[in-house]
């Protein structure tokens, strides 16, 4: 396949810079801005992940301008649709001629963007998807580990399923239960990975003495969870877990209450990251639990501005009159990495040089230290994945209304302070 990079190398060698096949040379003028492409789900059912994007990008552009740096950010909305995500990634590469692509939020956006970038030899940094569905989901044969290959241009930072399983089971151990677990896994990249019998929750839970009731994959935007609820009631499940998009969890939890399913613990990935989801449940959101990637109490600072986690969260609330959300930290870290990488790249307009700079990263960011050094990873993912710390916690009703997110387990990341202990759902 003749890629964009092949075209650029050929034209650079021959001096022929005419446009062919819709491709053109990136801007190389001395004062031209570094162009960053950014893709996230800003509309659709995953829009909560993109709520903070405008704040983060506006803050980034203001900070780099004050530093005398010339950056431009071309923003694309994946619309929570994998096909759209691939389409806009191609636009960034071919039409917008960006120097680096940044992408965030769930495999439905990160994977098609990273795959497109890899095919076109465009350096890409992604985040906000557990590394297994990101890495394995992009392999030509995800069921055959012997065929898995590392990437040359796509790099990812986040935690993995091993981390969220440890966090959830650490929280569950704080409350006496019958160890009967209800599994709520959708038919999407995350759900298939979380429910996978090899790399997901099932084998670990079995080893730890938990019994999992898994009624099978359901389609996102389901409006009736009666079949799942009946299965969970029949299994006498006192714990619910899964990875659910925000609107689906609201539907499930309201129907569970109506149908008399009342577990002691509900630890849900994705949906319970956001205050909007919990607020939509009224008082029924009290003591729901989730993984926690980033909070104002995380002891990390921005490498770009020197601001603490608390300061950036406070700035978001001041600017938007909305509660902070966890994706703020990781969107901010993406742009921290972009500046660090572009400063170190031997030639910012050369994809190979930028990819080499990404691989050599050692940076303390708002979400903790990031390095593609293979630490705590299997060999097949060591080149392309950097892990970040993870803790767990519960949403607690505040006396004056609204919710606080309280960290209740930090065994996997002791540097991040806890704020309380697990409490059963009333």
mmCIF file of C-alpha atoms in Angstrom:
data_model
loop_
_atom_site.group_PDB
_atom_site.id
_atom_site.type_symbol
_atom_site.label_atom_id
_atom_site.label_comp_id
_atom_site.label_asym_id
_atom_site.label_seq_id
_atom_site.Cartn_x
_atom_site.Cartn_y
_atom_site.Cartn_z
ATOM 1 C CA UNK A 1 0.000 0.000 0.000
ATOM 2 C CA UNK A 2 1.337 3.417 -0.982
ATOM 3 C CA UNK A 3 0.833 5.571 2.148
ATOM 4 C CA UNK A 4 0.918 9.258 2.836
ATOM 5 C CA UNK A 5 4.415 8.812 4.278
ATOM 6 C CA UNK A 6 5.611 7.085 1.094
ATOM 7 C CA UNK A 7 4.335 10.049 -0.887
ATOM 8 C CA UNK A 8 6.096 12.568 1.329
ATOM 9 C CA UNK A 9 9.385 10.660 1.214
ATOM 10 C CA UNK A 10 9.211 10.370 -2.585
ATOM 11 C CA UNK A 11 8.395 14.008 -3.208
ATOM 12 C CA UNK A 12 10.995 15.177 -0.710
ATOM 13 C CA UNK A 13 13.672 13.116 -2.472
ATOM 14 C CA UNK A 14 12.773 14.281 -5.974
ATOM 15 C CA UNK A 15 11.865 17.854 -5.170
ATOM 16 C CA UNK A 16 8.443 17.331 -6.743
ATOM 17 C CA UNK A 17 5.938 18.827 -4.354
ATOM 18 C CA UNK A 18 2.921 18.707 -6.642
ATOM 19 C CA UNK A 19 -0.308 17.410 -5.126
ATOM 20 C CA UNK A 20 -1.088 13.799 -6.098
ATOM 21 C CA UNK A 21 -3.919 11.521 -4.979
ATOM 22 C CA UNK A 22 -5.278 14.307 -2.764
ATOM 23 C CA UNK A 23 -2.134 14.397 -0.608
ATOM 24 C CA UNK A 24 0.054 17.430 -0.022
ATOM 25 C CA UNK A 25 3.176 18.309 1.927
ATOM 26 C CA UNK A 26 2.587 19.537 5.477
ATOM 27 C CA UNK A 27 3.437 23.176 6.087
ATOM 28 C CA UNK A 28 7.184 23.521 6.641
ATOM 29 C CA UNK A 29 7.554 27.292 6.791
ATOM 30 C CA UNK A 30 9.715 28.403 9.683
ATOM 31 C CA UNK A 31 6.903 30.244 11.478
ATOM 32 C CA UNK A 32 4.144 27.760 10.657
ATOM 33 C CA UNK A 33 2.249 26.421 13.668
ATOM 34 C CA UNK A 34 2.575 22.872 14.897
ATOM 35 C CA UNK A 35 -0.771 21.368 13.909
ATOM 36 C CA UNK A 36 -2.379 18.917 16.293
ATOM 37 C CA UNK A 37 -5.449 16.906 15.363
ATOM 38 C CA UNK A 38 -7.822 15.973 18.175
ATOM 39 C CA UNK A 39 -10.701 13.473 17.998
ATOM 40 C CA UNK A 40 -13.219 12.657 20.732
ATOM 41 C CA UNK A 41 -16.940 11.841 21.074
ATOM 42 C CA UNK A 42 -18.439 15.301 21.564
ATOM 43 C CA UNK A 43 -21.966 14.243 20.559
ATOM 44 C CA UNK A 44 -23.925 10.992 20.732
ATOM 45 C CA UNK A 45 -24.297 8.600 23.690
ATOM 46 C CA UNK A 46 -20.626 9.014 24.706
ATOM 47 C CA UNK A 47 -20.723 12.831 24.682
ATOM 48 C CA UNK A 48 -20.044 13.055 28.427
ATOM 49 C CA UNK A 49 -16.463 12.029 27.662
ATOM 50 C CA UNK A 50 -15.998 15.168 25.554
ATOM 51 C CA UNK A 51 -17.657 17.659 27.895
ATOM 52 C CA UNK A 52 -14.353 19.180 29.013
ATOM 53 C CA UNK A 53 -12.677 19.294 25.588
ATOM 54 C CA UNK A 54 -13.318 22.963 24.837
ATOM 55 C CA UNK A 55 -12.055 24.005 28.275
ATOM 56 C CA UNK A 56 -8.898 21.902 27.933
ATOM 57 C CA UNK A 57 -8.110 23.062 24.395
ATOM 58 C CA UNK A 58 -8.794 26.735 25.124
ATOM 59 C CA UNK A 59 -6.548 26.505 28.197
ATOM 60 C CA UNK A 60 -3.850 24.731 26.175
ATOM 61 C CA UNK A 61 -3.815 27.346 23.416
ATOM 62 C CA UNK A 62 -3.683 30.166 25.955
ATOM 63 C CA UNK A 63 -0.825 28.506 27.854
ATOM 64 C CA UNK A 64 1.281 27.754 24.767
ATOM 65 C CA UNK A 65 0.743 31.265 23.399
ATOM 66 C CA UNK A 66 1.946 32.716 26.703
ATOM 67 C CA UNK A 67 5.016 30.472 26.430
ATOM 68 C CA UNK A 68 5.778 31.771 22.949
ATOM 69 C CA UNK A 69 4.851 28.468 21.307
ATOM 70 C CA UNK A 70 2.856 28.348 18.072
ATOM 71 C CA UNK A 71 0.236 25.577 18.132
ATOM 72 C CA UNK A 72 -2.965 25.002 16.218
ATOM 73 C CA UNK A 73 -5.555 22.382 17.195
ATOM 74 C CA UNK A 74 -7.940 20.933 14.622
ATOM 75 C CA UNK A 75 -10.866 19.386 16.511
ATOM 76 C CA UNK A 76 -13.051 16.591 15.133
ATOM 77 C CA UNK A 77 -16.151 14.993 16.653
ATOM 78 C CA UNK A 78 -16.395 11.203 16.290
ATOM 79 C CA UNK A 79 -20.127 11.475 17.098
ATOM 80 C CA UNK A 80 -19.674 8.310 19.212
ATOM 81 C CA UNK A 81 -19.486 6.371 15.927
ATOM 82 C CA UNK A 82 -16.482 4.217 14.898
ATOM 83 C CA UNK A 83 -17.021 4.832 11.177
ATOM 84 C CA UNK A 84 -17.155 8.570 11.724
ATOM 85 C CA UNK A 85 -14.012 8.376 13.879
ATOM 86 C CA UNK A 86 -12.059 6.737 11.038
ATOM 87 C CA UNK A 87 -13.430 9.260 8.560
ATOM 88 C CA UNK A 88 -12.354 12.311 10.553
ATOM 89 C CA UNK A 89 -8.943 10.769 11.265
ATOM 90 C CA UNK A 90 -8.420 10.543 7.528
ATOM 91 C CA UNK A 91 -9.515 14.179 7.165
ATOM 92 C CA UNK A 92 -6.953 15.256 9.722
ATOM 93 C CA UNK A 93 -4.184 13.424 7.883
ATOM 94 C CA UNK A 94 -5.055 14.177 4.259
ATOM 95 C CA UNK A 95 -6.945 17.484 4.314
ATOM 96 C CA UNK A 96 -5.773 19.237 7.472
ATOM 97 C CA UNK A 97 -2.195 17.953 7.210
ATOM 98 C CA UNK A 98 -1.649 17.742 10.962
ATOM 99 C CA UNK A 99 1.709 16.814 12.476
ATOM 100 C CA UNK A 100 0.328 14.624 15.282
ATOM 101 C CA UNK A 101 -3.075 13.100 16.052
ATOM 102 C CA UNK A 102 -4.444 12.973 19.595
ATOM 103 C CA UNK A 103 -7.539 10.921 20.380
ATOM 104 C CA UNK A 104 -9.544 10.157 23.513
ATOM 105 C CA UNK A 105 -12.397 8.188 24.909
ATOM 106 C CA UNK A 106 -13.510 4.582 24.490
ATOM 107 C CA UNK A 107 -12.419 2.005 21.896
ATOM 108 C CA UNK A 108 -15.227 3.148 19.587
ATOM 109 C CA UNK A 109 -13.220 6.339 18.978
ATOM 110 C CA UNK A 110 -9.619 5.493 19.877
ATOM 111 C CA UNK A 111 -9.345 2.288 17.833
ATOM 112 C CA UNK A 112 -10.502 3.466 14.395
ATOM 113 C CA UNK A 113 -8.445 6.643 14.748
ATOM 114 C CA UNK A 114 -5.300 4.774 15.827
ATOM 115 C CA UNK A 115 -5.774 2.163 13.097
ATOM 116 C CA UNK A 116 -6.145 4.862 10.438
ATOM 117 C CA UNK A 117 -3.062 6.663 11.700
ATOM 118 C CA UNK A 118 -1.022 3.454 11.729
ATOM 119 C CA UNK A 119 -2.009 2.679 8.140
ATOM 120 C CA UNK A 120 -1.084 6.193 7.006
ATOM 121 C CA UNK A 121 2.128 6.324 9.078
ATOM 122 C CA UNK A 122 0.830 9.274 11.087
ATOM 123 C CA UNK A 123 2.005 9.445 14.730
ATOM 124 C CA UNK A 124 -0.897 9.136 17.154
ATOM 125 C CA UNK A 125 -1.308 9.253 20.939
ATOM 126 C CA UNK A 126 -4.540 7.889 22.419
ATOM 127 C CA UNK A 127 -6.060 7.542 25.883
ATOM 128 C CA UNK A 128 -9.245 6.827 27.879
ATOM 129 C CA UNK A 129 -9.700 3.185 26.868
ATOM 130 C CA UNK A 130 -8.319 0.209 28.807
ATOM 131 C CA UNK A 131 -5.231 -0.961 26.983
ATOM 132 C CA UNK A 132 -6.513 -4.492 26.186
ATOM 133 C CA UNK A 133 -9.507 -3.457 24.026
ATOM 134 C CA UNK A 134 -7.284 -0.791 22.432
ATOM 135 C CA UNK A 135 -4.350 -3.074 21.569
ATOM 136 C CA UNK A 136 -6.089 -6.401 21.039
ATOM 137 C CA UNK A 137 -9.066 -4.814 19.302
ATOM 138 C CA UNK A 138 -6.845 -3.479 16.531
ATOM 139 C CA UNK A 139 -5.171 -6.794 15.764
ATOM 140 C CA UNK A 140 -6.139 -8.545 12.551
ATOM 141 C CA UNK A 141 -6.929 -11.724 14.486
ATOM 142 C CA UNK A 142 -7.759 -10.707 18.074
ATOM 143 C CA UNK A 143 -8.365 -14.346 19.021
ATOM 144 C CA UNK A 144 -4.831 -15.465 18.137
ATOM 145 C CA UNK A 145 -2.140 -13.934 20.392
ATOM 146 C CA UNK A 146 0.627 -15.451 18.262
ATOM 147 C CA UNK A 147 -0.398 -13.133 15.415
ATOM 148 C CA UNK A 148 -0.422 -9.904 17.449
ATOM 149 C CA UNK A 149 2.060 -7.262 16.290
ATOM 150 C CA UNK A 150 3.245 -3.971 17.822
ATOM 151 C CA UNK A 151 2.486 -0.664 16.133
ATOM 152 C CA UNK A 152 4.996 1.776 14.675
ATOM 153 C CA UNK A 153 3.009 5.003 14.954
ATOM 154 C CA UNK A 154 0.172 4.417 17.447
ATOM 155 C CA UNK A 155 0.860 4.848 21.178
ATOM 156 C CA UNK A 156 -1.559 4.641 24.088
ATOM 157 C CA UNK A 157 -1.598 5.547 27.783
ATOM 158 C CA UNK A 158 -4.203 4.397 30.321
ATOM 159 C CA UNK A 159 -4.778 1.563 32.768
ATOM 160 C CA UNK A 160 -5.731 -2.029 31.971
ATOM 161 C CA UNK A 161 -8.396 -4.573 32.833
ATOM 162 C CA UNK A 162 -6.063 -6.085 35.426
ATOM 163 C CA UNK A 163 -6.121 -2.750 37.236
ATOM 164 C CA UNK A 164 -9.878 -2.201 37.213
ATOM 165 C CA UNK A 165 -10.498 -5.799 38.300
ATOM 166 C CA UNK A 166 -8.106 -5.317 41.226
ATOM 167 C CA UNK A 167 -9.739 -2.012 42.197
ATOM 168 C CA UNK A 168 -13.269 -3.398 42.034
ATOM 169 C CA UNK A 169 -12.498 -6.568 43.996
ATOM 170 C CA UNK A 170 -10.568 -4.550 46.594
ATOM 171 C CA UNK A 171 -13.669 -2.414 47.115
ATOM 172 C CA UNK A 172 -15.981 -5.435 47.260
ATOM 173 C CA UNK A 173 -13.816 -7.050 49.947
ATOM 174 C CA UNK A 174 -14.689 -4.169 52.296
ATOM 175 C CA UNK A 175 -18.355 -5.274 52.413
ATOM 176 C CA UNK A 176 -19.730 -8.697 53.385
ATOM 177 C CA UNK A 177 -21.524 -10.300 50.435
ATOM 178 C CA UNK A 178 -22.385 -13.746 49.091
ATOM 179 C CA UNK A 179 -19.851 -13.197 46.251
ATOM 180 C CA UNK A 180 -22.540 -13.599 43.592
ATOM 181 C CA UNK A 181 -21.735 -11.092 40.824
ATOM 182 C CA UNK A 182 -24.000 -9.796 38.073
ATOM 183 C CA UNK A 183 -22.176 -9.018 34.819
ATOM 184 C CA UNK A 184 -23.551 -6.246 32.609
ATOM 185 C CA UNK A 185 -21.451 -6.293 29.435
ATOM 186 C CA UNK A 186 -22.569 -4.678 26.154
ATOM 187 C CA UNK A 187 -21.692 -5.799 22.654
ATOM 188 C CA UNK A 188 -18.982 -3.203 22.071
ATOM 189 C CA UNK A 189 -15.201 -2.950 22.394
ATOM 190 C CA UNK A 190 -15.217 -2.452 26.148
ATOM 191 C CA UNK A 191 -17.996 -4.892 26.946
ATOM 192 C CA UNK A 192 -16.496 -7.707 24.913
ATOM 193 C CA UNK A 193 -13.112 -7.190 26.572
ATOM 194 C CA UNK A 194 -14.450 -6.883 30.134
ATOM 195 C CA UNK A 195 -16.558 -10.023 29.719
ATOM 196 C CA UNK A 196 -13.902 -12.006 27.857
ATOM 197 C CA UNK A 197 -13.245 -15.427 29.374
ATOM 198 C CA UNK A 198 -9.496 -15.092 28.849
ATOM 199 C CA UNK A 199 -8.484 -11.464 29.473
ATOM 200 C CA UNK A 200 -11.588 -10.085 31.215
ATOM 201 C CA UNK A 201 -13.378 -10.416 34.551
ATOM 202 C CA UNK A 202 -14.547 -14.093 34.406
ATOM 203 C CA UNK A 203 -11.254 -15.953 35.002
ATOM 204 C CA UNK A 204 -10.086 -13.602 37.759
ATOM 205 C CA UNK A 205 -13.399 -13.635 39.600
ATOM 206 C CA UNK A 206 -13.482 -17.433 39.479
ATOM 207 C CA UNK A 207 -10.009 -17.659 41.013
ATOM 208 C CA UNK A 208 -11.058 -15.272 43.789
ATOM 209 C CA UNK A 209 -14.141 -17.304 44.707
ATOM 210 C CA UNK A 210 -16.773 -15.135 43.019
ATOM 211 C CA UNK A 211 -19.566 -16.599 40.885
ATOM 212 C CA UNK A 212 -20.479 -14.547 37.805
ATOM 213 C CA UNK A 213 -23.938 -14.442 36.273
ATOM 214 C CA UNK A 214 -23.414 -13.248 32.692
ATOM 215 C CA UNK A 215 -26.641 -13.281 30.610
ATOM 216 C CA UNK A 216 -24.720 -12.393 27.437
ATOM 217 C CA UNK A 217 -24.020 -9.278 25.413
ATOM 218 C CA UNK A 218 -26.735 -6.685 24.917
ATOM 219 C CA UNK A 219 -26.853 -3.863 22.364
ATOM 220 C CA UNK A 220 -26.066 -0.314 23.416
ATOM 221 C CA UNK A 221 -29.098 1.986 23.784
ATOM 222 C CA UNK A 222 -31.248 -0.908 25.015
ATOM 223 C CA UNK A 223 -34.546 0.242 26.527
ATOM 224 C CA UNK A 224 -35.480 -2.942 28.404
ATOM 225 C CA UNK A 225 -33.140 -4.761 30.811
ATOM 226 C CA UNK A 226 -35.815 -7.082 32.241
ATOM 227 C CA UNK A 227 -34.057 -10.227 30.987
ATOM 228 C CA UNK A 228 -30.787 -9.239 32.634
ATOM 229 C CA UNK A 229 -32.494 -8.192 35.864
ATOM 230 C CA UNK A 230 -34.412 -11.488 36.083
ATOM 231 C CA UNK A 231 -31.164 -13.420 35.564
ATOM 232 C CA UNK A 232 -29.447 -11.431 38.311
ATOM 233 C CA UNK A 233 -32.342 -11.970 40.706
ATOM 234 C CA UNK A 234 -32.330 -15.706 39.966
ATOM 235 C CA UNK A 235 -28.585 -15.773 40.644
ATOM 236 C CA UNK A 236 -29.138 -13.967 43.974
ATOM 237 C CA UNK A 237 -26.509 -11.437 42.924
ATOM 238 C CA UNK A 238 -25.445 -8.981 45.607
ATOM 239 C CA UNK A 239 -22.819 -7.289 43.406
ATOM 240 C CA UNK A 240 -23.302 -5.714 39.983
ATOM 241 C CA UNK A 241 -20.415 -4.882 37.688
ATOM 242 C CA UNK A 242 -19.931 -4.035 34.044
ATOM 243 C CA UNK A 243 -18.986 -1.292 31.608
ATOM 244 C CA UNK A 244 -22.082 0.591 30.514
ATOM 245 C CA UNK A 245 -22.668 3.771 28.513
ATOM 246 C CA UNK A 246 -24.328 6.527 30.606
ATOM 247 C CA UNK A 247 -27.885 6.413 29.175
ATOM 248 C CA UNK A 248 -28.031 2.627 29.446
ATOM 249 C CA UNK A 249 -27.057 2.583 33.092
ATOM 250 C CA UNK A 250 -29.783 5.109 33.926
ATOM 251 C CA UNK A 251 -32.311 2.821 32.219
ATOM 252 C CA UNK A 252 -30.956 -0.311 33.905
ATOM 253 C CA UNK A 253 -30.783 1.135 37.420
ATOM 254 C CA UNK A 254 -34.280 2.640 37.308
ATOM 255 C CA UNK A 255 -35.704 -0.656 36.041
ATOM 256 C CA UNK A 256 -33.767 -2.623 38.672
ATOM 257 C CA UNK A 257 -35.345 -0.521 41.388
ATOM 258 C CA UNK A 258 -38.816 -0.941 39.864
ATOM 259 C CA UNK A 259 -38.398 -4.728 39.602
ATOM 260 C CA UNK A 260 -37.074 -5.247 43.118
ATOM 261 C CA UNK A 261 -33.433 -5.972 42.354
ATOM 262 C CA UNK A 262 -31.411 -4.359 45.164
ATOM 263 C CA UNK A 263 -27.716 -5.367 45.228
ATOM 264 C CA UNK A 264 -25.388 -4.298 48.024
ATOM 265 C CA UNK A 265 -22.720 -3.079 45.594
ATOM 266 C CA UNK A 266 -22.802 -1.681 42.055
ATOM 267 C CA UNK A 267 -19.352 -1.015 40.578
ATOM 268 C CA UNK A 268 -19.824 0.173 37.008
ATOM 269 C CA UNK A 269 -17.224 1.370 34.545
ATOM 270 C CA UNK A 270 -17.819 4.180 32.053
ATOM 271 C CA UNK A 271 -21.295 5.398 33.094
ATOM 272 C CA UNK A 272 -20.471 6.175 36.725
ATOM 273 C CA UNK A 273 -17.470 8.292 35.829
ATOM 274 C CA UNK A 274 -19.739 11.277 35.341
ATOM 275 C CA UNK A 275 -21.706 13.374 37.849
ATOM 276 C CA UNK A 276 -24.455 13.868 35.245
ATOM 277 C CA UNK A 277 -25.279 10.138 35.266
ATOM 278 C CA UNK A 278 -25.463 9.969 39.041
ATOM 279 C CA UNK A 279 -27.407 13.208 39.336
ATOM 280 C CA UNK A 280 -29.986 11.865 36.864
ATOM 281 C CA UNK A 281 -30.749 9.052 39.342
ATOM 282 C CA UNK A 282 -31.691 11.400 42.177
ATOM 283 C CA UNK A 283 -31.114 9.823 45.586
ATOM 284 C CA UNK A 284 -30.746 6.384 43.945
ATOM 285 C CA UNK A 285 -27.148 7.229 43.000
ATOM 286 C CA UNK A 286 -25.942 7.161 46.618
ATOM 287 C CA UNK A 287 -23.025 4.731 47.169
ATOM 288 C CA UNK A 288 -22.746 3.622 43.550
ATOM 289 C CA UNK A 289 -19.079 2.877 42.868
ATOM 290 C CA UNK A 290 -16.667 3.135 39.981
ATOM 291 C CA UNK A 291 -13.029 3.126 38.965
ATOM 292 C CA UNK A 292 -11.340 6.516 39.426
ATOM 293 C CA UNK A 293 -8.678 7.687 36.995
ATOM 294 C CA UNK A 294 -8.284 11.308 38.114
ATOM 295 C CA UNK A 295 -9.658 13.674 40.765
ATOM 296 C CA UNK A 296 -8.748 17.071 42.254
ATOM 297 C CA UNK A 297 -7.068 15.196 45.116
ATOM 298 C CA UNK A 298 -4.620 13.368 42.837
ATOM 299 C CA UNK A 299 -1.098 14.494 43.810
ATOM 300 C CA UNK A 300 0.040 15.400 40.286
ATOM 301 C CA UNK A 301 0.773 18.647 38.455
ATOM 302 C CA UNK A 302 0.708 19.747 34.838
ATOM 303 C CA UNK A 303 4.113 19.674 33.152
ATOM 304 C CA UNK A 304 2.851 22.466 30.912
ATOM 305 C CA UNK A 305 1.514 25.023 33.424
ATOM 306 C CA UNK A 306 2.629 23.740 36.830
ATOM 307 C CA UNK A 307 -0.998 23.778 38.030
ATOM 308 C CA UNK A 308 -2.150 21.116 40.481
ATOM 309 C CA UNK A 309 -5.044 18.736 39.875
ATOM 310 C CA UNK A 310 -7.137 20.750 42.322
ATOM 311 C CA UNK A 311 -6.369 24.027 40.548
ATOM 312 C CA UNK A 312 -7.300 22.702 37.103
ATOM 313 C CA UNK A 313 -10.512 21.114 38.385
ATOM 314 C CA UNK A 314 -11.396 24.391 40.081
ATOM 315 C CA UNK A 315 -10.689 26.344 36.907
ATOM 316 C CA UNK A 316 -13.044 24.071 34.971
ATOM 317 C CA UNK A 317 -15.874 24.605 37.444
ATOM 318 C CA UNK A 318 -15.265 28.362 37.445
ATOM 319 C CA UNK A 319 -15.296 28.507 33.640
ATOM 320 C CA UNK A 320 -18.305 26.238 33.083
ATOM 321 C CA UNK A 321 -20.297 26.257 36.334
ATOM 322 C CA UNK A 322 -20.204 22.455 36.114
ATOM 323 C CA UNK A 323 -18.633 19.829 38.403
ATOM 324 C CA UNK A 324 -15.208 18.558 37.358
ATOM 325 C CA UNK A 325 -15.109 15.302 35.405
ATOM 326 C CA UNK A 326 -12.415 12.646 35.182
ATOM 327 C CA UNK A 327 -11.622 13.049 31.443
ATOM 328 C CA UNK A 328 -10.264 16.555 32.170
ATOM 329 C CA UNK A 329 -7.032 15.092 33.504
ATOM 330 C CA UNK A 330 -6.398 12.793 30.550
ATOM 331 C CA UNK A 331 -7.345 15.315 27.867
ATOM 332 C CA UNK A 332 -4.954 17.759 29.530
ATOM 333 C CA UNK A 333 -2.217 15.109 29.654
ATOM 334 C CA UNK A 334 -2.620 14.445 25.913
ATOM 335 C CA UNK A 335 -1.671 18.043 25.172
ATOM 336 C CA UNK A 336 1.157 17.974 27.715
ATOM 337 C CA UNK A 337 2.569 14.994 25.849
ATOM 338 C CA UNK A 338 2.131 16.711 22.491
ATOM 339 C CA UNK A 339 4.272 19.683 23.539
ATOM 340 C CA UNK A 340 6.918 17.482 25.132
ATOM 341 C CA UNK A 341 7.087 15.215 22.072
ATOM 342 C CA UNK A 342 7.242 18.048 19.565
ATOM 343 C CA UNK A 343 10.010 19.767 21.518
ATOM 344 C CA UNK A 344 12.106 16.603 21.370
ATOM 345 C CA UNK A 345 11.291 15.446 17.827
ATOM 346 C CA UNK A 346 14.264 15.878 15.512
ATOM 347 C CA UNK A 347 11.892 17.120 12.789
ATOM 348 C CA UNK A 348 8.274 17.940 13.769
ATOM 349 C CA UNK A 349 7.023 17.423 10.197
ATOM 350 C CA UNK A 350 8.555 13.940 9.925
ATOM 351 C CA UNK A 351 6.257 11.197 11.234
ATOM 352 C CA UNK A 352 9.104 8.803 11.937
ATOM 353 C CA UNK A 353 10.916 11.395 14.060
ATOM 354 C CA UNK A 354 7.743 12.230 15.985
ATOM 355 C CA UNK A 355 6.991 8.525 16.596
ATOM 356 C CA UNK A 356 10.536 8.034 17.909
ATOM 357 C CA UNK A 357 10.059 10.966 20.283
ATOM 358 C CA UNK A 358 6.804 9.478 21.585
ATOM 359 C CA UNK A 359 8.494 6.146 22.277
ATOM 360 C CA UNK A 360 11.259 7.905 24.251
ATOM 361 C CA UNK A 361 8.841 9.877 26.481
ATOM 362 C CA UNK A 362 9.490 10.206 30.202
ATOM 363 C CA UNK A 363 7.087 12.860 31.487
ATOM 364 C CA UNK A 364 5.359 13.661 34.793
ATOM 365 C CA UNK A 365 1.851 14.815 33.874
ATOM 366 C CA UNK A 366 -1.438 15.782 35.478
ATOM 367 C CA UNK A 367 -2.396 12.077 35.575
ATOM 368 C CA UNK A 368 0.977 10.850 36.815
ATOM 369 C CA UNK A 369 4.239 9.749 35.192
ATOM 370 C CA UNK A 370 3.979 8.526 31.600
ATOM 371 C CA UNK A 371 6.653 6.442 29.894
ATOM 372 C CA UNK A 372 6.458 3.867 27.113
ATOM 373 C CA UNK A 373 8.955 1.665 28.934
ATOM 374 C CA UNK A 374 7.011 -1.602 29.058
ATOM 375 C CA UNK A 375 6.666 -1.547 32.844
ATOM 376 C CA UNK A 376 3.934 -3.871 34.208
ATOM 377 C CA UNK A 377 2.918 -4.949 30.710
ATOM 378 C CA UNK A 378 3.119 -8.215 28.743
ATOM 379 C CA UNK A 379 5.814 -8.249 26.052
ATOM 380 C CA UNK A 380 3.387 -7.934 23.137
ATOM 381 C CA UNK A 381 2.053 -4.565 24.419
ATOM 382 C CA UNK A 382 5.283 -3.243 25.938
ATOM 383 C CA UNK A 383 6.227 -0.973 23.032
ATOM 384 C CA UNK A 384 2.905 0.810 22.543
ATOM 385 C CA UNK A 385 1.272 1.087 25.984
ATOM 386 C CA UNK A 386 2.081 3.208 29.042
ATOM 387 C CA UNK A 387 0.115 2.498 32.218
ATOM 388 C CA UNK A 388 -1.396 5.115 34.547
ATOM 389 C CA UNK A 389 -2.536 4.676 38.177
ATOM 390 C CA UNK A 390 -6.074 3.661 39.119
ATOM 391 C CA UNK A 391 -8.085 3.787 42.344
ATOM 392 C CA UNK A 392 -11.772 3.273 43.193
ATOM 393 C CA UNK A 393 -14.535 5.072 45.022
ATOM 394 C CA UNK A 394 -18.188 5.813 45.661
ATOM 395 C CA UNK A 395 -20.589 8.628 44.920
ATOM 396 C CA UNK A 396 -22.003 10.126 48.123
ATOM 397 C CA UNK A 397 -24.959 12.469 48.452
ATOM 398 C CA UNK A 398 -24.031 15.879 49.862
ATOM 399 C CA UNK A 399 -26.174 17.569 52.502
ATOM 400 C CA UNK A 400 -26.765 20.565 50.269
ATOM 401 C CA UNK A 401 -27.576 18.473 47.185
ATOM 402 C CA UNK A 402 -25.459 16.922 44.490
ATOM 403 C CA UNK A 403 -22.762 14.291 44.889
ATOM 404 C CA UNK A 404 -19.154 13.941 45.967
ATOM 405 C CA UNK A 405 -16.880 11.218 44.595
ATOM 406 C CA UNK A 406 -15.031 9.666 47.545
ATOM 407 C CA UNK A 407 -11.948 7.492 47.013
ATOM 408 C CA UNK A 408 -12.453 4.286 49.021
ATOM 409 C CA UNK A 409 -9.612 2.080 47.748
ATOM 410 C CA UNK A 410 -6.017 2.937 46.823
ATOM 411 C CA UNK A 411 -4.212 -0.393 47.218
ATOM 412 C CA UNK A 412 -3.122 -0.275 43.568
ATOM 413 C CA UNK A 413 -1.890 3.357 43.870
ATOM 414 C CA UNK A 414 -1.046 4.241 47.499
ATOM 415 C CA UNK A 415 0.208 7.732 46.581
ATOM 416 C CA UNK A 416 -3.387 8.762 45.876
ATOM 417 C CA UNK A 417 -5.153 9.397 49.223
ATOM 418 C CA UNK A 418 -8.409 7.709 50.253
ATOM 419 C CA UNK A 419 -11.309 9.766 51.595
ATOM 420 C CA UNK A 420 -13.426 7.060 53.216
ATOM 421 C CA UNK A 421 -14.448 3.397 53.340
ATOM 422 C CA UNK A 422 -16.923 1.430 51.235
ATOM 423 C CA UNK A 423 -20.559 1.523 52.313
ATOM 424 C CA UNK A 424 -23.325 -0.806 51.090
ATOM 425 C CA UNK A 425 -26.092 0.595 48.935
ATOM 426 C CA UNK A 426 -29.022 1.348 51.222
#
